Short mmCIF file of C-alpha atoms in Angstrom, two decimals:
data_model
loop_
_atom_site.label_atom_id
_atom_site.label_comp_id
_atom_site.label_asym_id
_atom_site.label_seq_id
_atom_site.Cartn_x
_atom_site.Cartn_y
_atom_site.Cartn_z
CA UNK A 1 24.84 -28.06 -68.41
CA UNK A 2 25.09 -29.34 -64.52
CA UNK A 3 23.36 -26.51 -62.19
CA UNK A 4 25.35 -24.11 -60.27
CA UNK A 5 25.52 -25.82 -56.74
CA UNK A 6 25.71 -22.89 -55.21
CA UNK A 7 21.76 -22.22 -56.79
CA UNK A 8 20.82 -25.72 -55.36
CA UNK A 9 22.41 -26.04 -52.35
CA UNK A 10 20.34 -25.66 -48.83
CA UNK A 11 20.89 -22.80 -46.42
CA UNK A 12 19.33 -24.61 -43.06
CA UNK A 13 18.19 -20.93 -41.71
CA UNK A 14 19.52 -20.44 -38.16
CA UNK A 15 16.49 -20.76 -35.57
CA UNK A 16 17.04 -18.43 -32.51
CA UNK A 17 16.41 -19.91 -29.12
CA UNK A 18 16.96 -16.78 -27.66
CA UNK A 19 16.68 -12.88 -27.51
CA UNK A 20 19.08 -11.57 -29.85
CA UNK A 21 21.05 -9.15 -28.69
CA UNK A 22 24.21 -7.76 -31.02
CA UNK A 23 26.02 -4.96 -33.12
CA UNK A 24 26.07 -5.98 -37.11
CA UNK A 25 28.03 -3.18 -39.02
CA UNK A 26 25.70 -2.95 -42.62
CA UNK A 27 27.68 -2.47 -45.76
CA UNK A 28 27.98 0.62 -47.83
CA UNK A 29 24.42 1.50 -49.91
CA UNK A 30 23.95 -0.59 -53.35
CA UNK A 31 22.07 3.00 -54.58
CA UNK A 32 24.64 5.36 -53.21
CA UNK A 33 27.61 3.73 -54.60
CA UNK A 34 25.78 3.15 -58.27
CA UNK A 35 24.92 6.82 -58.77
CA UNK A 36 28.31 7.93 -57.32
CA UNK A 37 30.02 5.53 -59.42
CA UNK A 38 27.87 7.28 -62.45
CA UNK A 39 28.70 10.76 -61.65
CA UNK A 40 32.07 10.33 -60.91
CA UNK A 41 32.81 8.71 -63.80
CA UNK A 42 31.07 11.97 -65.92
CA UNK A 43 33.16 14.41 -63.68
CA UNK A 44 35.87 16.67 -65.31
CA UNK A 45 38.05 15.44 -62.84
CA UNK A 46 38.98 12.96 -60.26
CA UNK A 47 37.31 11.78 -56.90
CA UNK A 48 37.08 9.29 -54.69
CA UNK A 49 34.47 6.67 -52.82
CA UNK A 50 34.99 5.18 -49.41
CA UNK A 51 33.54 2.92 -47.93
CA UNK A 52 31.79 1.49 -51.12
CA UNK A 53 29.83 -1.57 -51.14
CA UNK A 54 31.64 -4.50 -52.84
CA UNK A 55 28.74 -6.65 -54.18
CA UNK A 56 28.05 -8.12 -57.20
CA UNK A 57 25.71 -5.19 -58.25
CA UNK A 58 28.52 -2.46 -57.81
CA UNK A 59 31.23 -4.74 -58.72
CA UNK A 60 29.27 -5.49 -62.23
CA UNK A 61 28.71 -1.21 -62.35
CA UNK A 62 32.52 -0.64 -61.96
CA UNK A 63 33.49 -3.62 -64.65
CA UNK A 64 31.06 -2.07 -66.94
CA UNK A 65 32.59 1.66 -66.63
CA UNK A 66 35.71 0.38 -66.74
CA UNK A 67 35.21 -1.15 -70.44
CA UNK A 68 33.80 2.17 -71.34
CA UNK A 69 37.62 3.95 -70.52
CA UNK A 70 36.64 4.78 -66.71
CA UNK A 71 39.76 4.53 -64.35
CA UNK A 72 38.80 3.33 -60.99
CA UNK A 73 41.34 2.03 -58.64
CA UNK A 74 40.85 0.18 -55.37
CA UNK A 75 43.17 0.62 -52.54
CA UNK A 76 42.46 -0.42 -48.72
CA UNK A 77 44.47 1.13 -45.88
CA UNK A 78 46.99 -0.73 -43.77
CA UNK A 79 44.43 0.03 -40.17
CA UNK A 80 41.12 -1.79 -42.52
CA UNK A 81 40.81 -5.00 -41.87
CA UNK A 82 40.61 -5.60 -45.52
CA UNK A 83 38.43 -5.38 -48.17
CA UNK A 84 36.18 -8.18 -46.86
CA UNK A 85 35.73 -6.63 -43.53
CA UNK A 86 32.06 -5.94 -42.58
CA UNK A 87 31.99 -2.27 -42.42
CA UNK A 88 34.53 -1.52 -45.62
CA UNK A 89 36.32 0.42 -43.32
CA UNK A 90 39.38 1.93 -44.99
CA UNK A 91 38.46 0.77 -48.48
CA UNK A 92 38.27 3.76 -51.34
CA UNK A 93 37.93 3.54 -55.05
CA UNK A 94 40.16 6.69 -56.73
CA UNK A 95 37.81 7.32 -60.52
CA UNK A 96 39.58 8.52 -63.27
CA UNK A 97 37.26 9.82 -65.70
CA UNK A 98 38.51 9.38 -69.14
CA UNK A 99 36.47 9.41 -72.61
CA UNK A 100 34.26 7.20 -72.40
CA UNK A 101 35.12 4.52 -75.48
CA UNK A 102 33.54 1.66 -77.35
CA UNK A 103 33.63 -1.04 -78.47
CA UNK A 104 32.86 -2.29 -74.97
CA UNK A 105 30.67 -4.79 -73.68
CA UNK A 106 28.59 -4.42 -70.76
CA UNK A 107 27.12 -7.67 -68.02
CA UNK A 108 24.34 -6.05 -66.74
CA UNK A 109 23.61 -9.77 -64.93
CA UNK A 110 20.45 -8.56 -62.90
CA UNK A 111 21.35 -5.58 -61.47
CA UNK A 112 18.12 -2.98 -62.55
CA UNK A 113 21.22 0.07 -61.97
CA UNK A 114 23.20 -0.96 -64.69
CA UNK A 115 20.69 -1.88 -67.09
CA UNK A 116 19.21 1.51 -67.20
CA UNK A 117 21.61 3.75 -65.34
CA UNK A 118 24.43 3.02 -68.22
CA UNK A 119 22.51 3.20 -71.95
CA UNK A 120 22.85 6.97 -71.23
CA UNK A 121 26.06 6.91 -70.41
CA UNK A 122 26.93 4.68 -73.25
CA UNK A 123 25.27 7.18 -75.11
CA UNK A 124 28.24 9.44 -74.87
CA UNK A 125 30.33 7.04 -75.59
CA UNK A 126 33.01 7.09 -78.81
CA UNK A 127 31.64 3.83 -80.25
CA UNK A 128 29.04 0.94 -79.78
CA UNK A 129 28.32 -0.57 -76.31
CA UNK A 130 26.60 -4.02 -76.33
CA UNK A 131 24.67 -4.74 -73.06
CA UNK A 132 23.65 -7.99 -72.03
CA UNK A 133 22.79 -9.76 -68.92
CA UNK A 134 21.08 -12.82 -66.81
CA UNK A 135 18.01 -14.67 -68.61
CA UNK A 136 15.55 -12.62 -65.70
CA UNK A 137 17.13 -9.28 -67.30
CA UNK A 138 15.75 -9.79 -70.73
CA UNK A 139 12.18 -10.16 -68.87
CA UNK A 140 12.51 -6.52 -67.17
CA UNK A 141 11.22 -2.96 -68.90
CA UNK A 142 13.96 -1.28 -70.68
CA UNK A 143 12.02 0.94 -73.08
CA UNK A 144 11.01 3.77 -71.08
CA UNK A 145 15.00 4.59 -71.04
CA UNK A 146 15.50 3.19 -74.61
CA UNK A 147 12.44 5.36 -75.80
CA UNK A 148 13.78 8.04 -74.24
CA UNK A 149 17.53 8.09 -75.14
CA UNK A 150 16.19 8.25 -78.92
CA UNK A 151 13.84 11.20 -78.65
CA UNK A 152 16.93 12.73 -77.02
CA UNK A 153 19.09 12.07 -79.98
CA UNK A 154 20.62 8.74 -79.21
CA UNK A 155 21.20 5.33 -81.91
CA UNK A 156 19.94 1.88 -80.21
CA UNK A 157 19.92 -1.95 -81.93
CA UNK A 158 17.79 -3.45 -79.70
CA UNK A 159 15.61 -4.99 -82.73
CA UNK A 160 11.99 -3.53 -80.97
CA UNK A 161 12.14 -5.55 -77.67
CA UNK A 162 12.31 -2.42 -74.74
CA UNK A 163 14.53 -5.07 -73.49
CA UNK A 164 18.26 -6.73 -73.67
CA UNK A 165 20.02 -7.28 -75.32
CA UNK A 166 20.63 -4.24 -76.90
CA UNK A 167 23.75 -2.47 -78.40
CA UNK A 168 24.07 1.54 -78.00
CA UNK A 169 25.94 2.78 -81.01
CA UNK A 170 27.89 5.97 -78.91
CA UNK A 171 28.33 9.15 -80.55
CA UNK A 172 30.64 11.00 -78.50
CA UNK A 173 27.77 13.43 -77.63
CA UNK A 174 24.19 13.64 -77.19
CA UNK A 175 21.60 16.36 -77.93
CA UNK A 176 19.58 16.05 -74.83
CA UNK A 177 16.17 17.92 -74.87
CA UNK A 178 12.54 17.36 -73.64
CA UNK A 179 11.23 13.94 -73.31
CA UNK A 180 7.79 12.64 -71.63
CA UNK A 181 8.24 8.86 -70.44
CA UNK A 182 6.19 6.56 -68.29
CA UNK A 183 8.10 5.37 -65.35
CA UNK A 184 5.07 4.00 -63.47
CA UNK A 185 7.26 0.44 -63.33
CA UNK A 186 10.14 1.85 -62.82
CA UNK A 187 11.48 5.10 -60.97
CA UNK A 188 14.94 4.27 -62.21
CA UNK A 189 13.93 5.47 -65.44
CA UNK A 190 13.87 8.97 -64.83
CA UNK A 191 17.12 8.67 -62.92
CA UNK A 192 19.21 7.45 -65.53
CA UNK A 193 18.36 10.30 -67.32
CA UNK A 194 19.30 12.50 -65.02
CA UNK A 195 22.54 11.15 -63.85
CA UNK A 196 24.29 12.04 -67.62
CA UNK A 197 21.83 14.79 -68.52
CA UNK A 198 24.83 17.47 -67.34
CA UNK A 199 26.35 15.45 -69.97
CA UNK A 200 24.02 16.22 -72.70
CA UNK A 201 24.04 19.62 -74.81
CA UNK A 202 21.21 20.59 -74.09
CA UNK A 203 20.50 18.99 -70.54
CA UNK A 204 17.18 17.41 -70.22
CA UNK A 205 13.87 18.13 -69.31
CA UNK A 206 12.07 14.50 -68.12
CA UNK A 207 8.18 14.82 -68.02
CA UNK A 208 6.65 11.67 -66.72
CA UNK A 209 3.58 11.17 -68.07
CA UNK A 210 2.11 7.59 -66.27
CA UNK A 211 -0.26 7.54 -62.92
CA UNK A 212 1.72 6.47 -60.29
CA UNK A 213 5.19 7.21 -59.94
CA UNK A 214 6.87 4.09 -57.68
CA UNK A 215 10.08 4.90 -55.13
CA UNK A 216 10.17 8.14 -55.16
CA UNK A 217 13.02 8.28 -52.30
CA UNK A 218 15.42 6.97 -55.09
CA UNK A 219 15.08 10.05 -57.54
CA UNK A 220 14.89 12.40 -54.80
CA UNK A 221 18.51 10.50 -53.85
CA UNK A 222 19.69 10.86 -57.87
CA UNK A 223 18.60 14.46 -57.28
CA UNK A 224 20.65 15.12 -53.97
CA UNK A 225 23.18 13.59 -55.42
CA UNK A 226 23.72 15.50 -58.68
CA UNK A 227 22.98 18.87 -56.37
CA UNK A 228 26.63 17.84 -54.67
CA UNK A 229 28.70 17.49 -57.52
CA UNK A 230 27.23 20.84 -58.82
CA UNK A 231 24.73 19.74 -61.47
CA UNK A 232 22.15 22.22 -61.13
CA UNK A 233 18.59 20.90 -60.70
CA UNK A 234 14.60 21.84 -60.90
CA UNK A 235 12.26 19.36 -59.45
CA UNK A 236 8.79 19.46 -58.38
CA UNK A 237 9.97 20.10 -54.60
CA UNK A 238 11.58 22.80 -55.14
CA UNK A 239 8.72 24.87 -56.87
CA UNK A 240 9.01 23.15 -60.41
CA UNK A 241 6.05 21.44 -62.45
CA UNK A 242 4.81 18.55 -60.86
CA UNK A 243 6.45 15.42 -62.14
CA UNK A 244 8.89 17.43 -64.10
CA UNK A 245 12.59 17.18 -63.82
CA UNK A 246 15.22 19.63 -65.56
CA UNK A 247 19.05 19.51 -65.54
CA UNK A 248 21.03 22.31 -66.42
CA UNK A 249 24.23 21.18 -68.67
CA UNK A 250 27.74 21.85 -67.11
CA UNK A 251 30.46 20.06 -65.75
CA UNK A 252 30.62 17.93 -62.53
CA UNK A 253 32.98 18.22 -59.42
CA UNK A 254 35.12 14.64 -58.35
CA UNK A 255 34.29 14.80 -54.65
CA UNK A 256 35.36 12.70 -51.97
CA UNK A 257 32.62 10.53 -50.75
CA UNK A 258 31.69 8.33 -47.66
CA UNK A 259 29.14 5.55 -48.98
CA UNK A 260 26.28 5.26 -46.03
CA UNK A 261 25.15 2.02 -44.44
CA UNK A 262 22.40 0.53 -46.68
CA UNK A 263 19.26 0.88 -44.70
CA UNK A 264 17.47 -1.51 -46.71
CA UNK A 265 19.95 -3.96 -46.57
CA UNK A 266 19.39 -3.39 -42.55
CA UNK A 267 15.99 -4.19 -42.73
CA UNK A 268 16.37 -8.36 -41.43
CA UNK A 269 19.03 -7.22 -38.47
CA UNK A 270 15.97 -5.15 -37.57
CA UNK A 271 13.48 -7.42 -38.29
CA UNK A 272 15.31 -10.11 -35.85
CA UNK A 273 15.27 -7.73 -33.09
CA UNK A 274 11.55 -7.80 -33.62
CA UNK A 275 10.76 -11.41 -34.10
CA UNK A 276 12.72 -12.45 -30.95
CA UNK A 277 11.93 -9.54 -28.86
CA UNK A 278 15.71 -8.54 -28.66
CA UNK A 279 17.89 -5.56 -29.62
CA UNK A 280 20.30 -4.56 -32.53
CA UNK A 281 22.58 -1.84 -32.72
CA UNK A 282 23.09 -0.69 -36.82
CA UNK A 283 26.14 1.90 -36.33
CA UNK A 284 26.37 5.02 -38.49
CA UNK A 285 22.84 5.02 -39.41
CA UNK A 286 22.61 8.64 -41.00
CA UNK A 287 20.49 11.35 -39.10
CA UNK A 288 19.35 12.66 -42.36
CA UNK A 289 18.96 10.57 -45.87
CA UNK A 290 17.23 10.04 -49.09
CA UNK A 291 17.59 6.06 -48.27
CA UNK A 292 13.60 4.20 -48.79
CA UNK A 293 15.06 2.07 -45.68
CA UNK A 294 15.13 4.76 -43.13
CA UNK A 295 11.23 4.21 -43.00
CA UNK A 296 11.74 0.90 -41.78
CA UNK A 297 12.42 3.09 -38.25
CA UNK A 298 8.49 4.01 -38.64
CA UNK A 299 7.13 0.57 -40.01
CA UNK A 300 8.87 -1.88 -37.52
CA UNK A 301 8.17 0.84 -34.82
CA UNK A 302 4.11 0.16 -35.76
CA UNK A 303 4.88 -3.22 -35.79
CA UNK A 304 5.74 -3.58 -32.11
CA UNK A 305 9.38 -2.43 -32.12
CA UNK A 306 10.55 0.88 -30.87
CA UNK A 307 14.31 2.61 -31.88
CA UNK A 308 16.52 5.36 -30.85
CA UNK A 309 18.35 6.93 -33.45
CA UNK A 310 21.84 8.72 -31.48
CA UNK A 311 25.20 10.06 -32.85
CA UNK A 312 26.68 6.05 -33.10
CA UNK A 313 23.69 4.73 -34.89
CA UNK A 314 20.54 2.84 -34.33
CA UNK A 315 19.21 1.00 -31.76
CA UNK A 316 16.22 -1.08 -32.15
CA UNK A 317 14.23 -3.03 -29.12
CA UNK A 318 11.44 -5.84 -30.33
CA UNK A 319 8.62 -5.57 -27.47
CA UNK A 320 8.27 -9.71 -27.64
CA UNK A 321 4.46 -8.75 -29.71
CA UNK A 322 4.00 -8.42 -33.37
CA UNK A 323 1.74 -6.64 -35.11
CA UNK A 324 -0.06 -6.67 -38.45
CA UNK A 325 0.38 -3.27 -40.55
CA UNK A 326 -1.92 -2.04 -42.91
CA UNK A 327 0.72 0.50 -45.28
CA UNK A 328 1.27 2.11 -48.29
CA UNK A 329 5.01 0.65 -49.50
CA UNK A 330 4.72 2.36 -52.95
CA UNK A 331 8.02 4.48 -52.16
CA UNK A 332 9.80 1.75 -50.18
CA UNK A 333 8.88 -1.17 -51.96
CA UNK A 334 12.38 -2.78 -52.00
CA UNK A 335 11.08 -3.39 -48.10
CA UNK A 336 8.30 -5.50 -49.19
CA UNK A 337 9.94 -9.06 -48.40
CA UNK A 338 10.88 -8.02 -45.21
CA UNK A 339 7.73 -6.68 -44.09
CA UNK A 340 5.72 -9.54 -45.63
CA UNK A 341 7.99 -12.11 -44.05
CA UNK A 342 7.59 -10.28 -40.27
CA UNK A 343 3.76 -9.75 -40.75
CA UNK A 344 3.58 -13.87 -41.35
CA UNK A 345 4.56 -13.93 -37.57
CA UNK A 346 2.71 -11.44 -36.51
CA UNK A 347 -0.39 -11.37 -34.18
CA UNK A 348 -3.28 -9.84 -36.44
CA UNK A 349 -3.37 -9.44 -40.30
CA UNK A 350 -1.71 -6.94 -42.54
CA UNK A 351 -2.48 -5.57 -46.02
CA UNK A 352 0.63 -4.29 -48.03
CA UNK A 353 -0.43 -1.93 -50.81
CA UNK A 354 0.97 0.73 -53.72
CA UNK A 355 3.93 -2.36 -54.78
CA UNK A 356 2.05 -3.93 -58.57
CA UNK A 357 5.73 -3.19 -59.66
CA UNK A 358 7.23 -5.46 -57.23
CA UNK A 359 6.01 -8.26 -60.55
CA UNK A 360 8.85 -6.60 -62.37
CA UNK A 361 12.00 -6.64 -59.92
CA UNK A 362 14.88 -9.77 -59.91
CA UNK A 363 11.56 -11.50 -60.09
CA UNK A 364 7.65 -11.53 -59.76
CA UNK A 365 8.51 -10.57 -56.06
CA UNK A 366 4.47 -10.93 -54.82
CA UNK A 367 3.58 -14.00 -56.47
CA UNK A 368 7.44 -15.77 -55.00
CA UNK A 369 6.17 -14.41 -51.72
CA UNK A 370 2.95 -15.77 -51.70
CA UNK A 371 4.13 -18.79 -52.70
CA UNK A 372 6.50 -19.38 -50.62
CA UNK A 373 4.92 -18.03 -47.54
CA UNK A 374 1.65 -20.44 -48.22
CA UNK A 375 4.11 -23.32 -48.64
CA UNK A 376 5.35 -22.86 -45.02
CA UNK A 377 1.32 -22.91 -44.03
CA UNK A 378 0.79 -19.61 -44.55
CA UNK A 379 -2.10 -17.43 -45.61
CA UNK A 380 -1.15 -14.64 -48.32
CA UNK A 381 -3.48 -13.41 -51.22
CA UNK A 382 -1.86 -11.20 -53.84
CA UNK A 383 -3.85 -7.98 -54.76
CA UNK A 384 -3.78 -5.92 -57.73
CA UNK A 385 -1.11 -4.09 -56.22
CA UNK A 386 -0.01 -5.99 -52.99
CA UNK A 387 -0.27 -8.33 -50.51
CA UNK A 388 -2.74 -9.32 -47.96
CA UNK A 389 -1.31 -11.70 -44.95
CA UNK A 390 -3.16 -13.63 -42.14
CA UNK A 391 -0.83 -14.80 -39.50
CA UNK A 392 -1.30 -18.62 -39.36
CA UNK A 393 1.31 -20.88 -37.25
CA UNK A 394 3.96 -21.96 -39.95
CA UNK A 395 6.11 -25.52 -40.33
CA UNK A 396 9.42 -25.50 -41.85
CA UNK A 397 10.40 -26.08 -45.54
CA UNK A 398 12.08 -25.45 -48.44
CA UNK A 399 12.25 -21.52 -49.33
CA UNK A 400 12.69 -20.93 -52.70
CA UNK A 401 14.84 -17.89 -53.77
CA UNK A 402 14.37 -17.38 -57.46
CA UNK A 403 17.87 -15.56 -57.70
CA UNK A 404 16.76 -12.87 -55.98
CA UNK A 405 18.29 -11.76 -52.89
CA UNK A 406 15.58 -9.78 -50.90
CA UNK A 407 13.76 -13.70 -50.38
CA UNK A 408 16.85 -15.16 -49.35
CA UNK A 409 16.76 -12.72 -46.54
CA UNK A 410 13.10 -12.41 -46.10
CA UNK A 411 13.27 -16.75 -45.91
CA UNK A 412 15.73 -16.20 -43.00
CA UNK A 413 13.93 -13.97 -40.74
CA UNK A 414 11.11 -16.81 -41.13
CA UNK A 415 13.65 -19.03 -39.92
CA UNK A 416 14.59 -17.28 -37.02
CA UNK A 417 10.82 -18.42 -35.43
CA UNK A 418 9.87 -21.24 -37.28
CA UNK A 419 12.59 -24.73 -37.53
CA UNK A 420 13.31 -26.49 -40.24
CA UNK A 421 13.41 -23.66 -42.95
CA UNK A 422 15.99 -24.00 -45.19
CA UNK A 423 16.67 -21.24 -48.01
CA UNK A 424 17.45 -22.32 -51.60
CA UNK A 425 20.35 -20.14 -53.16
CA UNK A 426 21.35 -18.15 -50.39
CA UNK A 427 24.46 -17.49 -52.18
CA UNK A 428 22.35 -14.62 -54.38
CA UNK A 429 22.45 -12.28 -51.21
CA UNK A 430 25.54 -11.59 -52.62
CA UNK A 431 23.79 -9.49 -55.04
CA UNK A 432 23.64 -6.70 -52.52
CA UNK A 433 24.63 -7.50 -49.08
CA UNK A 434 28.32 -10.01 -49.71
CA UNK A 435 28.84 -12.21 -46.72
CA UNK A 436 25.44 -12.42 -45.48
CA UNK A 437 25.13 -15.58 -43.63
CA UNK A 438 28.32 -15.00 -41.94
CA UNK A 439 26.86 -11.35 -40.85
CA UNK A 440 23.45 -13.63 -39.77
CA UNK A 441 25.05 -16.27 -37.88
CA UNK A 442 27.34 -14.16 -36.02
CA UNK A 443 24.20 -11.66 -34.94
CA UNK A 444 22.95 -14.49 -33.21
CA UNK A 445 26.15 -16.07 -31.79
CA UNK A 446 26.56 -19.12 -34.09
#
């Protein structure tokens, strides 16, 4: 079979010559619209999203709830620009929950949301769901919500692999109960349980039992968000066990939603502003969230950036200096690439700790980074659970992507002070953030 030209072709990353100095409207939150796509679909009655993020992620999520019986409808108002604009103005997806049905078939492709957010939900389901995805998806943990789902009562073919494929055989109903998992590679464990556990009869009680707990700013999201469609909720912040979570069964409210801006997906607008000493306006930038990416206000700020966060957004001012970090990215790790690729231009080492997961995302995430940085001329050593980067003056290159959309973007801020870098596969930003290079080129005037 020929190769996908789109995975082979050369992105010649923009070099900027000057300052940059723009507005770049960030599309809706890959995380928010999952888990409101989830819920909505398990509410007793209808609701609506707006401003969702169309990417392949949420468009696979939607597909896959649709062949399950879910209703969703897309409609765009006549004052959006249309459904490709940059902000989603005016776009809204109407859910129709419905019994959830099988015989369906699921493409996961490599989105870590729908591979573990939906087996529950499948679970529930009136016959057998078969879920299969990209090659890389068969490579990442499934069994801490496969393990799970069968203490809690549920029926799973996946012939001993913890991984796809994998067929849920749906009852129509699920016991629910107490389970103890180990989500130390994965924090979205523990929120796909609790995204159908109002579902289950009996709720669900999730005890993790592992050491570390990664990205905790995702589950305390899943938990914010079942809170507002009435699931009632005991975590350890609000005076529960530690590292227990309980949901009380009961039916969920369709609400009318406004997606947020995805603050990770904000993180290389910022990260320009700080490379070429300029400024970036992100609009709509939320004064309060459970977004990992709002700490990117505190990391690029000890970096050498500073921001003001005001009623129309974010503003963030580079100083013209970089600076190496030394940080604990164990919540935030999504932000890794970002951060690694800014602290290869910066002006004194850095030391990124807390992310041995990272090996298990759309790929091996520290060793592509350390490759790929060192190919440039760089000098980055992996750790046992991180990174550790000394600035050295880098040539341009080839940047290799391996499908995974958080290097594509993490090659480009490279690009923006080095010429000559050219990304592989920039096309798989449109795993998360659609129309990326056009929302690059035009931040710098292209």
């Amino acid at each position: 079979m020929a190769p996908n030209p789109a995975h082979t072709a050369l992105w010649p990353a923009p070099h900027a010559s000057e300052a940059v100095a723009a507005t770049v409207h960030v599309p809706g939150s890959k995380s928010v619209t999952n888990r409101a796509l989830v819920l909505a679909s398990l509410a007793s009655e209808p609701g609506w999203l707006r401003r969702p993020l169309r990417s392949r992620d949420t468009l696979l999520m939607a597909a896959a709830l649709r062949e399950m019986g879910v209703g969703i409808e897309e409609t765009v108002s006549s004052s959006s620009s249309g459904a490709g604009s940059p902000d989603g103005t005016g776009e809204a997806w109407r859910i129709l929950p419905a019994g959830l049905r099988g015989p369906a078939t699921v493409d996961v492709g490599n989105a870590g949301t729908v591979m573990r957010f939906l087996p529950p939900v499948a679970a529930l389901a009136d016959g057998p769901v078969h879920f299969d995805g990209d090659p890389r998806a068969y490579e990442r943990p499934l069994n801490g919500v496969v393990d799970a789902l069968r203490v809690l009562g549920a029926r799973i073919d996946d012939e001993g692999r913890g991984a796809l494929p994998l067929t849920v055989h749906g009852g129509g109903a699920l016991d629910g109960g107490t389970v103890e998992i180990d989500a130390s590679s994965s924090s979205q464990f523990v929120s796909a349980l609790l995204l159908s556990a109002p579902r289950f009869n009996q709720g669900v009680e999730v005890r993790h039992t592992g050491s570390t707990l990664p990205s905790m700013p995702h589950i305390r999201m899943t938990v914010d968000m079942l809170r507002a469609v009435g699931a009632q909720v005991d975590t350890p912040e609000s005076g529960g066990e530690p590292n227990v979570w309980r949901v009380t069964p009961g039916a969920l409210l369709g609400r009318d939603l406004t997606i947020e801006p995805d603050l990770s997906n904000a993180q290389p607008f910022l990260a320009a502003a700080l490379v070429t000493g300029g400024r970036v306006l992100i609009p709509d930038w939320p004064a309060r969230t459970t977004q990992p990416g709002d700490r990117l206000r505190e990391i690029f700020t000890e970096m050498g950036g500073s921001c003001e966060l005001a009623d129309y957004g974010l503003v963030f001012t580079g100083s013209g200096s970089i600076h190496g970090i030394d940080v604990d990215l164990g919540d935030v790790g999504e932000l890794t690439p970002g951060i690694a690729a800014v602290a290869a231009l910066a002006d004194s080492p850095s030391t990124l700790r807390g992310v041995s997961h990272l090996r298990l995302h759309e790929t091996d995430r520290l060793a592509a980074l350390t490759k790929e940085i060192n190919e440039l001329g760089g000098d980055v050593t992996e750790t046992a659970d991180g990174l550790h980067i000394r600035p050295r003056r880098l040539h341009g290159g080839i940047f290799h992507t391996y499908d995974d959309h958080r290097m594509a973007t993490a090659g480009a801020i490279i690009g923006l002070a080095v010429e000559g870098v050219q990304i592989e596969n920039v096309a798989t930003t449109a795993k998360t953030l659609p129309d990326f290079p056009e929302l690059w080129t035009g931040m710098l005037g292209v």
